Amino acid sequence: MPKELARPSWEEYFMAITDLVAQRATCVRRKVGAILVRDRRIVATGYNGAPSGIRHCLEVGCLREELAVPSGERHELCRGLHAEQNAIIQAALHGVSLQSSMLFCTNMPCSICSKMLINAGITKIYYREGYADSMAAEMLSEAGVPLVQVAADEGQDR
């Protein structure tokens, strides 16, 4: 009799989809994907990259890289939007409320994205890797938004 494989949880399915969304990213430093889920349905997706109609960093290079700006600092020195920001904007463009939604993201949100997610009504955040921004975790905790780190699957390249 064949051995039954353990069925992944719905959280693991959504993280796998988030990893796939990240492959669309146009950032030369890090590929980040985000999906917003309500009632176990995807309502919006986003990946990090330049605004619509603007040349991407893959084409023009990375100013942050040129200036050696550390991760988590000087967000204004970037052509791109974060994956979470693009997911929120996608929902707004299509008239989709994010109230009571959950975020799945390949990285923990920065403080700027955390403020946006709190005000958008996000109730829980699942993420794979940390981020160099301690203020984000403090604000999310104060707002009562739980952070859940999800380990990468074995064999998954990161």
C-alpha atoms as a printed R data frame, in Angstrom:
    type eleno elety resid chain resno       x      y       z
1   ATOM     1    CA   MET     A     1   0.000  0.000   0.000
2   ATOM     2    CA   PRO     A     2   1.482  3.434  -0.959
3   ATOM     3    CA   LYS     A     3   2.505  5.731   1.848
4   ATOM     4    CA   GLU     A     4   0.184  8.731   2.206
5   ATOM     5    CA   LEU     A     5   1.826 12.103   1.889
6   ATOM     6    CA   ALA     A     6   0.980 14.725   4.463
7   ATOM     7    CA   ARG     A     7  -1.392 17.278   2.959
8   ATOM     8    CA   PRO     A     8  -0.083 20.844   3.253
9   ATOM     9    CA   SER     A     9  -2.127 23.261   5.348
10  ATOM    10    CA   TRP     A    10  -3.974 26.126   3.654
11  ATOM    11    CA   GLU     A    11  -1.335 28.476   5.103
12  ATOM    12    CA   GLU     A    12   1.400 26.452   3.343
13  ATOM    13    CA   TYR     A    13  -0.553 26.610   0.060
14  ATOM    14    CA   PHE     A    14  -0.829 30.383   0.307
15  ATOM    15    CA   MET     A    15   2.875 30.735   1.125
16  ATOM    16    CA   ALA     A    16   3.705 28.609  -1.942
17  ATOM    17    CA   ILE     A    17   1.583 30.957  -4.084
18  ATOM    18    CA   THR     A    18   3.335 33.935  -2.459
19  ATOM    19    CA   ASP     A    19   6.712 32.458  -3.410
20  ATOM    20    CA   LEU     A    20   5.493 32.162  -7.003
21  ATOM    21    CA   VAL     A    21   4.252 35.787  -7.051
22  ATOM    22    CA   ALA     A    22   7.714 36.906  -5.853
23  ATOM    23    CA   GLN     A    23   9.227 35.580  -9.087
24  ATOM    24    CA   ARG     A    24   7.587 38.518 -10.917
25  ATOM    25    CA   ALA     A    25   9.613 41.036  -8.865
26  ATOM    26    CA   THR     A    26  11.912 43.390 -10.751
27  ATOM    27    CA   CYS     A    27  14.131 44.398  -7.830
28  ATOM    28    CA   VAL     A    28  17.789 43.518  -8.257
29  ATOM    29    CA   ARG     A    29  18.382 43.165  -4.493
30  ATOM    30    CA   ARG     A    30  15.490 40.981  -3.340
31  ATOM    31    CA   LYS     A    31  12.419 39.327  -4.838
32  ATOM    32    CA   VAL     A    32   9.398 39.802  -2.585
33  ATOM    33    CA   GLY     A    33   5.852 38.586  -3.138
34  ATOM    34    CA   ALA     A    34   2.673 39.324  -1.209
35  ATOM    35    CA   ILE     A    35  -0.893 38.085  -1.355
36  ATOM    36    CA   LEU     A    36  -3.899 39.324   0.574
37  ATOM    37    CA   VAL     A    37  -6.411 36.662   1.566
38  ATOM    38    CA   ARG     A    38  -9.926 36.964   2.994
39  ATOM    39    CA   ASP     A    39 -12.095 33.943   3.759
40  ATOM    40    CA   ARG     A    40  -9.360 31.708   2.295
41  ATOM    41    CA   ARG     A    41  -9.642 33.459  -1.076
42  ATOM    42    CA   ILE     A    42  -6.931 35.561  -2.689
43  ATOM    43    CA   VAL     A    43  -8.209 39.132  -3.091
44  ATOM    44    CA   ALA     A    44  -4.979 40.829  -4.288
45  ATOM    45    CA   THR     A    45  -1.355 40.097  -5.124
46  ATOM    46    CA   GLY     A    46   1.758 42.225  -5.345
47  ATOM    47    CA   TYR     A    47   5.476 42.020  -5.932
48  ATOM    48    CA   ASN     A    48   8.211 44.606  -5.522
49  ATOM    49    CA   GLY     A    49   8.976 46.750  -8.534
50  ATOM    50    CA   ALA     A    50   8.675 50.187 -10.101
51  ATOM    51    CA   PRO     A    51   5.279 51.859 -10.673
52  ATOM    52    CA   SER     A    52   3.419 51.134 -13.912
53  ATOM    53    CA   GLY     A    53   4.982 52.836 -16.900
54  ATOM    54    CA   ILE     A    54   8.284 53.505 -15.113
55  ATOM    55    CA   ARG     A    55  11.476 51.661 -16.077
56  ATOM    56    CA   HIS     A    56  12.356 48.910 -13.617
57  ATOM    57    CA   CYS     A    57  15.603 48.570 -11.682
58  ATOM    58    CA   LEU     A    58  16.468 45.569 -13.867
59  ATOM    59    CA   GLU     A    59  16.701 48.097 -16.724
60  ATOM    60    CA   VAL     A    60  18.274 51.146 -15.055
61  ATOM    61    CA   GLY     A    61  20.141 49.699 -12.081
62  ATOM    62    CA   CYS     A    62  19.667 50.144  -8.362
63  ATOM    63    CA   LEU     A    63  20.403 53.479  -6.710
64  ATOM    64    CA   ARG     A    64  20.358 51.842  -3.266
65  ATOM    65    CA   GLU     A    65  22.998 49.372  -4.437
66  ATOM    66    CA   GLU     A    66  25.129 52.177  -5.911
67  ATOM    67    CA   LEU     A    67  24.935 54.161  -2.639
68  ATOM    68    CA   ALA     A    68  25.419 51.033  -0.459
69  ATOM    69    CA   VAL     A    69  22.216 51.737   1.484
70  ATOM    70    CA   PRO     A    70  21.619 48.950   4.032
71  ATOM    71    CA   SER     A    71  18.413 46.936   3.910
72  ATOM    72    CA   GLY     A    72  15.604 48.517   5.943
73  ATOM    73    CA   GLU     A    73  16.951 52.070   5.667
74  ATOM    74    CA   ARG     A    74  16.218 55.087   3.448
75  ATOM    75    CA   HIS     A    75  13.182 53.591   1.677
76  ATOM    76    CA   GLU     A    76  12.728 56.836  -0.263
77  ATOM    77    CA   LEU     A    77  15.890 56.070  -2.262
78  ATOM    78    CA   CYS     A    78  14.200 53.420  -4.357
79  ATOM    79    CA   ARG     A    79  12.296 53.420  -7.656
80  ATOM    80    CA   GLY     A    80  10.191 50.485  -6.547
81  ATOM    81    CA   LEU     A    81   7.176 49.887  -4.408
82  ATOM    82    CA   HIS     A    82   7.151 47.086  -1.878
83  ATOM    83    CA   ALA     A    83   5.099 43.971  -2.628
84  ATOM    84    CA   GLU     A    84   2.667 44.780   0.201
85  ATOM    85    CA   GLN     A    85   2.125 48.300  -1.168
86  ATOM    86    CA   ASN     A    86   1.438 46.947  -4.651
87  ATOM    87    CA   ALA     A    87  -1.065 44.418  -3.252
88  ATOM    88    CA   ILE     A    88  -2.916 47.163  -1.337
89  ATOM    89    CA   ILE     A    89  -2.935 49.367  -4.454
90  ATOM    90    CA   GLN     A    90  -4.228 46.487  -6.603
91  ATOM    91    CA   ALA     A    91  -7.111 45.969  -4.179
92  ATOM    92    CA   ALA     A    92  -7.904 49.711  -4.215
93  ATOM    93    CA   LEU     A    93  -7.864 49.860  -8.031
94  ATOM    94    CA   HIS     A    94 -10.409 47.037  -8.161
95  ATOM    95    CA   GLY     A    95 -12.590 48.320  -5.292
96  ATOM    96    CA   VAL     A    96 -11.792 45.413  -2.962
97  ATOM    97    CA   SER     A    97 -11.952 46.011   0.773
98  ATOM    98    CA   LEU     A    98  -9.092 44.518   2.760
99  ATOM    99    CA   GLN     A    99 -10.890 44.719   6.102
100 ATOM   100    CA   SER     A   100 -10.369 41.424   7.985
101 ATOM   101    CA   SER     A   101  -7.880 40.111   5.417
102 ATOM   102    CA   MET     A   102  -4.592 38.319   6.102
103 ATOM   103    CA   LEU     A   103  -1.269 39.026   4.444
104 ATOM   104    CA   PHE     A   104   1.078 36.316   3.205
105 ATOM   105    CA   CYS     A   105   4.490 37.730   2.321
106 ATOM   106    CA   THR     A   106   7.902 36.308   1.560
107 ATOM   107    CA   ASN     A   107   9.390 38.895   3.945
108 ATOM   108    CA   MET     A   108   8.190 40.557   7.125
109 ATOM   109    CA   PRO     A   109   6.786 43.999   6.248
110 ATOM   110    CA   CYS     A   110   8.831 47.129   6.900
111 ATOM   111    CA   SER     A   111   7.477 49.888   9.158
112 ATOM   112    CA   ILE     A   112   6.008 51.846   6.221
113 ATOM   113    CA   CYS     A   113   4.115 48.804   4.913
114 ATOM   114    CA   SER     A   114   3.109 47.830   8.455
115 ATOM   115    CA   LYS     A   115   1.410 51.204   8.958
116 ATOM   116    CA   MET     A   116  -0.478 50.750   5.688
117 ATOM   117    CA   LEU     A   117  -1.488 47.183   6.567
118 ATOM   118    CA   ILE     A   118  -2.730 48.225  10.015
119 ATOM   119    CA   ASN     A   119  -4.888 50.978   8.526
120 ATOM   120    CA   ALA     A   120  -6.160 48.667   5.769
121 ATOM   121    CA   GLY     A   121  -7.603 46.341   8.430
122 ATOM   122    CA   ILE     A   122  -5.238 43.387   8.019
123 ATOM   123    CA   THR     A   123  -5.797 40.981  10.921
124 ATOM   124    CA   LYS     A   124  -2.813 38.605  10.637
125 ATOM   125    CA   ILE     A   125   0.513 38.453   8.818
126 ATOM   126    CA   TYR     A   126   2.296 35.293   7.686
127 ATOM   127    CA   TYR     A   127   5.855 35.758   6.463
128 ATOM   128    CA   ARG     A   128   8.842 33.623   5.564
129 ATOM   129    CA   GLU     A   129  11.958 35.742   6.302
130 ATOM   130    CA   GLY     A   130  12.654 38.574   8.727
131 ATOM   131    CA   TYR     A   131  13.434 42.180   7.870
132 ATOM   132    CA   ALA     A   132  15.791 44.698   9.446
133 ATOM   133    CA   ASP     A   133  13.054 46.947  10.885
134 ATOM   134    CA   SER     A   134  12.265 46.453  14.582
135 ATOM   135    CA   MET     A   135   9.738 49.304  14.619
136 ATOM   136    CA   ALA     A   136   7.470 47.307  12.299
137 ATOM   137    CA   ALA     A   137   7.127 44.430  14.769
138 ATOM   138    CA   GLU     A   138   6.505 46.871  17.627
139 ATOM   139    CA   MET     A   139   3.721 48.690  15.757
140 ATOM   140    CA   LEU     A   140   2.050 45.481  14.579
141 ATOM   141    CA   SER     A   141   2.121 44.125  18.134
142 ATOM   142    CA   GLU     A   142   0.635 47.328  19.530
143 ATOM   143    CA   ALA     A   143  -2.105 47.211  16.868
144 ATOM   144    CA   GLY     A   144  -2.893 43.584  17.779
145 ATOM   145    CA   VAL     A   145  -1.819 42.164  14.396
146 ATOM   146    CA   PRO     A   146  -0.133 38.779  14.978
147 ATOM   147    CA   LEU     A   147   3.007 37.882  13.055
148 ATOM   148    CA   VAL     A   148   3.485 34.222  12.117
149 ATOM   149    CA   GLN     A   149   6.781 33.105  10.623
150 ATOM   150    CA   VAL     A   150   6.407 30.179   8.215
151 ATOM   151    CA   ALA     A   151   9.480 28.032   7.590
152 ATOM   152    CA   ALA     A   152  10.593 27.369   4.041
153 ATOM   153    CA   ASP     A   153   9.891 23.882   2.662
154 ATOM   154    CA   GLU     A   154  12.866 21.538   2.567
155 ATOM   155    CA   GLY     A   155  14.586 21.752  -0.777
156 ATOM   156    CA   GLN     A   156  13.081 25.141  -1.560
157 ATOM   157    CA   ASP     A   157  15.735 27.470  -2.876
158 ATOM   158    CA   ARG     A   158  15.930 30.770  -1.058
